[in-house]
Tab-separated table of C-alpha atoms in Angstrom:
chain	number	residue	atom	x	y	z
O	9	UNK	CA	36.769	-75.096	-33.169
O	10	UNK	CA	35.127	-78.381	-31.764
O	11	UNK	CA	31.733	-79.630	-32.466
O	12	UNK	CA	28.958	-79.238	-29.732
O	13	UNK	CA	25.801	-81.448	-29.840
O	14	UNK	CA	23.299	-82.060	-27.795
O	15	UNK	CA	23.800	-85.941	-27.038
O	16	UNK	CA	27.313	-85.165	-26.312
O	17	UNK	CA	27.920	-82.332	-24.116
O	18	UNK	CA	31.754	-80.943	-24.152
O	19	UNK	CA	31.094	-81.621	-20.064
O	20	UNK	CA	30.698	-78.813	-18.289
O	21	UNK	CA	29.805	-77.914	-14.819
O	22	UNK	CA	26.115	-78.155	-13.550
O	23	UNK	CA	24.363	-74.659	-13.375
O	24	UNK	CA	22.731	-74.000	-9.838
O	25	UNK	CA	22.899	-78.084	-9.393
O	26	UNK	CA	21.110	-79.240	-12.435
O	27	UNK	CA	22.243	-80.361	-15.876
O	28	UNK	CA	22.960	-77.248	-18.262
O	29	UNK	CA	20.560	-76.869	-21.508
O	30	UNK	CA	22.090	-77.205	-25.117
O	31	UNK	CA	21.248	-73.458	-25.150
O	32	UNK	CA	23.366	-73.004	-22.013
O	33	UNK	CA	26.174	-75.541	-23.569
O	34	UNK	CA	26.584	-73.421	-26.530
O	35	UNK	CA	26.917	-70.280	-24.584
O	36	UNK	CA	29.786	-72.095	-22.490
O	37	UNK	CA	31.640	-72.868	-25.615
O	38	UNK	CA	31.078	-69.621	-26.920
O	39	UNK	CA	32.556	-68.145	-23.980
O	40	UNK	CA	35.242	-70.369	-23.789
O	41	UNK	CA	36.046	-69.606	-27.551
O	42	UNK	CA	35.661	-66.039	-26.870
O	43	UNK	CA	38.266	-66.080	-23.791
O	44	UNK	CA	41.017	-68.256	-25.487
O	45	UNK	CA	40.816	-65.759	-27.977
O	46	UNK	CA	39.406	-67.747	-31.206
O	47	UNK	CA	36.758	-65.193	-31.260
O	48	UNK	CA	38.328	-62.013	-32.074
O	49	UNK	CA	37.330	-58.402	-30.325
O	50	UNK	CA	36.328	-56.031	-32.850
O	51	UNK	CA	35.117	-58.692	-35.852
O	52	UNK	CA	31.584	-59.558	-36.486
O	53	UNK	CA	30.292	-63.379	-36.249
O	54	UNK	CA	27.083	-64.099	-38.110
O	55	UNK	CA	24.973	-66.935	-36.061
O	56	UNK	CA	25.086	-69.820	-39.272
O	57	UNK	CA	28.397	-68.780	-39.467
O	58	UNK	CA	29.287	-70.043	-36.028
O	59	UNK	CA	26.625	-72.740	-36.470
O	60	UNK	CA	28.836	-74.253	-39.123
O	61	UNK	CA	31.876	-74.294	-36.995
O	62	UNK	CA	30.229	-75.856	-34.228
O	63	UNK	CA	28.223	-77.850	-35.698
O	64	UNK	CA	25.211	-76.909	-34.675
O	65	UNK	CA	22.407	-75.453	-36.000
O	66	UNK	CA	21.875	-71.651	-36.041
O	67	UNK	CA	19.351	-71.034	-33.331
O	68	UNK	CA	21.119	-72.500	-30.582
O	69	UNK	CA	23.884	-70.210	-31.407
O	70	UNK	CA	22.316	-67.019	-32.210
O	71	UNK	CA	20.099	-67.452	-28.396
O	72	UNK	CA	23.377	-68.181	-26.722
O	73	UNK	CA	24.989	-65.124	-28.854
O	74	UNK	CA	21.804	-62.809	-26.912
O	75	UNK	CA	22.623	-64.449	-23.607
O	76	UNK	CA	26.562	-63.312	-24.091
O	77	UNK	CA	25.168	-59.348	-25.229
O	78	UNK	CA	23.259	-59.400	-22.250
O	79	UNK	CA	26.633	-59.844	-20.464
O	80	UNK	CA	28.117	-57.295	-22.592
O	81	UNK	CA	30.835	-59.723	-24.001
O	82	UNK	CA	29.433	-58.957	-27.367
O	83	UNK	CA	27.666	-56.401	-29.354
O	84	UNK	CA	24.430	-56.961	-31.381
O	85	UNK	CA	25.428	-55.802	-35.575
O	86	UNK	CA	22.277	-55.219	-37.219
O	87	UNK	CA	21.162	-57.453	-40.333
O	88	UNK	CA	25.065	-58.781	-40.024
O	89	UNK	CA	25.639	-60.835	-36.258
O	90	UNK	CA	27.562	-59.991	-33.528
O	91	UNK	CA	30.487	-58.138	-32.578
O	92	UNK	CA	33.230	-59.455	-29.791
O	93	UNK	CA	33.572	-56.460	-27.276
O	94	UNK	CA	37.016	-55.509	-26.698
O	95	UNK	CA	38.873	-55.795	-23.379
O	96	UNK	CA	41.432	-53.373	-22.354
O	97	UNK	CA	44.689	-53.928	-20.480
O	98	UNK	CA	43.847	-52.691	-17.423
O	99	UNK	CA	40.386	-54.135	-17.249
O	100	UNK	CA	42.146	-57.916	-17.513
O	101	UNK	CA	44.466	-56.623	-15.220
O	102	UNK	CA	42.241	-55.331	-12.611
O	103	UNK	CA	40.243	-58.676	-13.066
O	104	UNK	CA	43.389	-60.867	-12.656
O	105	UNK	CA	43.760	-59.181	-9.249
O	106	UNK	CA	40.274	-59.448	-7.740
O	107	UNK	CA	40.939	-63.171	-8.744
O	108	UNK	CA	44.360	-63.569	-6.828
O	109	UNK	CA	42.696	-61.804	-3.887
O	110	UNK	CA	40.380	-64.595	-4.091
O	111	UNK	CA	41.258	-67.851	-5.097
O	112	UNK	CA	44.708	-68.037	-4.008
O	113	UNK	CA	43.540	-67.598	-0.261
O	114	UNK	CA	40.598	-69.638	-0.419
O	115	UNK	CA	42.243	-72.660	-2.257
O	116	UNK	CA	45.448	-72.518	0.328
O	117	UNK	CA	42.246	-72.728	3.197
O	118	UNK	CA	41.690	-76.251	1.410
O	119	UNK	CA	44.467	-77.816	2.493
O	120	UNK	CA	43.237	-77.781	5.867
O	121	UNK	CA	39.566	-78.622	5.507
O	122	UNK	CA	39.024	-79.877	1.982
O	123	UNK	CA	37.774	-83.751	2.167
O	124	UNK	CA	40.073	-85.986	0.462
O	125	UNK	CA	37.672	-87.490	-1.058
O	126	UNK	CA	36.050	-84.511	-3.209
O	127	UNK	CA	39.481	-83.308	-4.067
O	128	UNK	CA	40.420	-86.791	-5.276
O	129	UNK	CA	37.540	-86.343	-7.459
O	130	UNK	CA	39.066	-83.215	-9.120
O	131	UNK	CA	41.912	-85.410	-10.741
O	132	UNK	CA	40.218	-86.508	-13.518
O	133	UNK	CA	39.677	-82.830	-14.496
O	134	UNK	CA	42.720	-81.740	-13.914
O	135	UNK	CA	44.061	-84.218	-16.567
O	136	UNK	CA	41.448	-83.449	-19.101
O	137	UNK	CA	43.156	-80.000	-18.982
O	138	UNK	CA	46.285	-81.732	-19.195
O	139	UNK	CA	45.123	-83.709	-22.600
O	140	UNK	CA	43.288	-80.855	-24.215
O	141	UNK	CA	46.773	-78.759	-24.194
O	142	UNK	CA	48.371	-81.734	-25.525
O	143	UNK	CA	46.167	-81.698	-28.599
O	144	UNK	CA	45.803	-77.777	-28.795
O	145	UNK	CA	42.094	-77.888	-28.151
O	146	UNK	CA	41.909	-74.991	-26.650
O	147	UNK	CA	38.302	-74.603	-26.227
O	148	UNK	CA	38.249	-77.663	-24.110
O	149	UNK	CA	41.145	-76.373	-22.405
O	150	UNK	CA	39.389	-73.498	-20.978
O	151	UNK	CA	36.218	-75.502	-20.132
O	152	UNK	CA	37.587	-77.982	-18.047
O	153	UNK	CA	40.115	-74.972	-16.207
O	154	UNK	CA	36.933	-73.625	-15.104
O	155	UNK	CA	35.794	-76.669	-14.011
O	156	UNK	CA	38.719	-77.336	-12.359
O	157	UNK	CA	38.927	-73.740	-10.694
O	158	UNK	CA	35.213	-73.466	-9.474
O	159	UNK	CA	34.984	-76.885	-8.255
O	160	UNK	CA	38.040	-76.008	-6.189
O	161	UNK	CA	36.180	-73.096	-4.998
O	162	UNK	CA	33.023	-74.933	-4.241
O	163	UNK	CA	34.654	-76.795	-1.536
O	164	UNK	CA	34.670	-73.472	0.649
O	165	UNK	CA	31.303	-73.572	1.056
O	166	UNK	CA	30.887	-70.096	-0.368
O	167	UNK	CA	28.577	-70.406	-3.879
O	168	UNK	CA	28.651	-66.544	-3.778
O	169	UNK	CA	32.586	-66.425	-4.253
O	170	UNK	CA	32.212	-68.926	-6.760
O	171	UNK	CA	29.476	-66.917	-8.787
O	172	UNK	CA	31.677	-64.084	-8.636
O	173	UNK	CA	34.591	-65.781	-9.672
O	174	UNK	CA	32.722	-67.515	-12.800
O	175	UNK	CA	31.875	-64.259	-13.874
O	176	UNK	CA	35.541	-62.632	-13.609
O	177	UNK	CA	37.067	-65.626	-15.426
O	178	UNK	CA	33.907	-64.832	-18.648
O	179	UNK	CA	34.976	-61.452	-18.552
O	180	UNK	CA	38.376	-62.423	-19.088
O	181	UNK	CA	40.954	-62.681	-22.486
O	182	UNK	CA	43.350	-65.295	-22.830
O	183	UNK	CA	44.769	-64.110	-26.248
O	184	UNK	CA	48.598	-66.317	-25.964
O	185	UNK	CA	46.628	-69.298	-25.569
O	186	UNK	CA	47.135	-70.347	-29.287
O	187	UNK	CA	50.973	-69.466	-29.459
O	188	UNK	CA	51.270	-71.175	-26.516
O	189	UNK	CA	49.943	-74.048	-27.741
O	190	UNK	CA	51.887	-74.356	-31.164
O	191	UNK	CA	55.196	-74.135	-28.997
O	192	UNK	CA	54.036	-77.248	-26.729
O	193	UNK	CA	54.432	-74.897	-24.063
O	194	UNK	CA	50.606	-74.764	-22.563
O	195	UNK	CA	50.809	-78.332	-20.945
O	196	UNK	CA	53.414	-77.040	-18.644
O	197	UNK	CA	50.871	-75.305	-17.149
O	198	UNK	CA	48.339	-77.238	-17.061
O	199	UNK	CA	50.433	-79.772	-15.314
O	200	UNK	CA	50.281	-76.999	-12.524
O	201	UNK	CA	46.452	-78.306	-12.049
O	202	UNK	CA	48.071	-81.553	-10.706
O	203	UNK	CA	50.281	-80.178	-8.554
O	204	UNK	CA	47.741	-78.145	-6.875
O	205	UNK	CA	45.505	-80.925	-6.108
O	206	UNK	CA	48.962	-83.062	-5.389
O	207	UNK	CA	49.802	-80.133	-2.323
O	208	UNK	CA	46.097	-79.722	-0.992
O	209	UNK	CA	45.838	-83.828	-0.771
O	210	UNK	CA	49.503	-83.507	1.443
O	211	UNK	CA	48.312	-80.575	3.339
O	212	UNK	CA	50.651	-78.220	2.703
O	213	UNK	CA	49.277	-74.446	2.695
O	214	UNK	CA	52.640	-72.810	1.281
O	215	UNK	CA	52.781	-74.912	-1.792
O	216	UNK	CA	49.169	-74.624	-2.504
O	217	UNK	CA	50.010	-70.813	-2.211
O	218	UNK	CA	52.654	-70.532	-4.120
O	219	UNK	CA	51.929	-72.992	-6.951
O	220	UNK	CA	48.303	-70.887	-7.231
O	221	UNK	CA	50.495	-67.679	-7.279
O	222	UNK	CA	52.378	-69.149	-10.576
O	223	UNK	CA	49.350	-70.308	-11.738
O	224	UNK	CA	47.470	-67.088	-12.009
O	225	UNK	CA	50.475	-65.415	-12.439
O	226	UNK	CA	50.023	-66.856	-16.420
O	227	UNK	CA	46.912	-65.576	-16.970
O	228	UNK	CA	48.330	-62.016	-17.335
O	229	UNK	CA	51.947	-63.185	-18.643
O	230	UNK	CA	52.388	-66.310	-20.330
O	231	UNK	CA	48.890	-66.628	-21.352
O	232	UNK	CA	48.151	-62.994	-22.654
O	233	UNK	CA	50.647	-62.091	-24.667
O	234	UNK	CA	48.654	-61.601	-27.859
C-alpha cells in the first residue's frame, strides 16, 4: 500500500474546485484501497495500524476512517478500529447498472460537444492509469480511473451527475483487481482509457459507446471476480 504525505499528494481531483485537505487525501486513498479490495469486508483495521502502512500518522487516518463510517463503507469496532462493510452481489450489480445508464450515454454525448482541448488534457491521466497497472499499484490505479471517469463527466456540464457518479464508484468493490494484476492482464484495460479519449477526439459516437460498454462491462466481470 503506497505512502501518502502531505507535501506529496497521490493527485487527486479538486473537491468542489479547491485543493483537497490531507484529511480528505487520506480518505481518497482509503477509499481507493477499500474498492480495489486491499481492505478486506468483514476484518477490523486499527487507525496506527493503517498509519504505518501509509505512512502517515494515526490521526489523519482514524478522521478519514469517521468520514468513511459516516458513508457507511465501514463500521466503528469499539476499543479495536474499524470494520470494512460488506457489499453484496446484487448491490455491485445494481450499482454497475445505474453507472452504465449514466456514463456510457453521457460520455458518447462528448464526442459531439466535448472541446478538444479539455479532452486533450485527459491524456495524461489516462496514462497514469496505464503506468500504475504496469507496476501493480493498484491504489493509484483506482485514483487516477476516477479521475479519469469524473473529469470525463465534468465536461457535460452536469456536477450533479458527477456527484452521483463519485458516490456509486465509493460504494463500489473491485475485488479481481489484484489477480488481475499479477497476470499482467489489468493494463489491457486500462489501455481502454486511451482509446476512449482516442474516439471522442475523432468524433465518433459508436466507438465511444461501445468501447465504454467493454469498459464497464469489467467492473462486474473481469474486475470482480474475487
Amino acid at each position: 500500500m503506497k505512502s501518502v504525505h502531505a507535501g506529496n499528494s497521490p493527485g487527486l481531483s479538486p473537491l468542489g474546485g479547491r485543493t483537497p485537505s490531507f484529511r480528505e487525501r487520506v480518505a481518497e486513498a482509503l477509499r481507493a484501497a477499500l474498492i480495489a479490495g486491499e481492505l478486506r469486508p468483514g476484518e477490523v483495521y486499527s487507525a496506527p495500524g493503517l498509519a504505518a502502512r501509509f505512512g502517515v500518522s494515526a490521526t489523519p487516518v482514524r478522521e478519514a476512517m469517521l468520514d468513511l463510517a459516516k458513508e457507511g463503507l465501514v463500521d466503528t469496532v469499539p476499543n479495536k478500529g474499524f470494520r470494512v462493510t460488506a457489499v453484496s452481489d446484487r448491490q455491485l450489480d445494481e450499482y454497475t447498472h445505474v453507472r452504465s445508464l449514466i456514463e456510457t450515454p453521457t460520455t458518447a454525448e462528448l464526442a459531439a460537444t466535448a472541446d478538444p482541448v479539455a479532452l486533450r488534457a485527459l491524456r495524461p491521466v489516462a496514462e497514469e492509469i496505464v503506468t500504475a497497472a504496469a507496476a501493480g499499484d493498484l491504489i493509484a490505479y483506482v485514483e487516477a480511473d476516477q479521475r479519469f471517469h469524473l473529469g470525463l463527466l465534468a465536461l457535460a456540464g452536469n456536477a450533479h451527475l458527477v456527484e452521483v457518479v463519485r458516490d456509486l464508484r465509493r460504494r463500489a468493490r473491485l475485488y479481481g483487481l489484484t489477480a488481475l494484476a499479477e497476470q499482467g492482464r489489468l493494463e489491457a484495460s486500462a489501455e481502454e482509457h486511451l482509446e476512449i479519449l482516442d474516439a471522442l477526439l475523432a468524433r465518433d459516437t459508436e466507438a465511444v459507446r461501445a468501447v465504454m460498454t467493454r469498459h464497464l462491462g469489467h467492473v462486474r466481470g473481469l474486475w470482480a471476480a474475487p
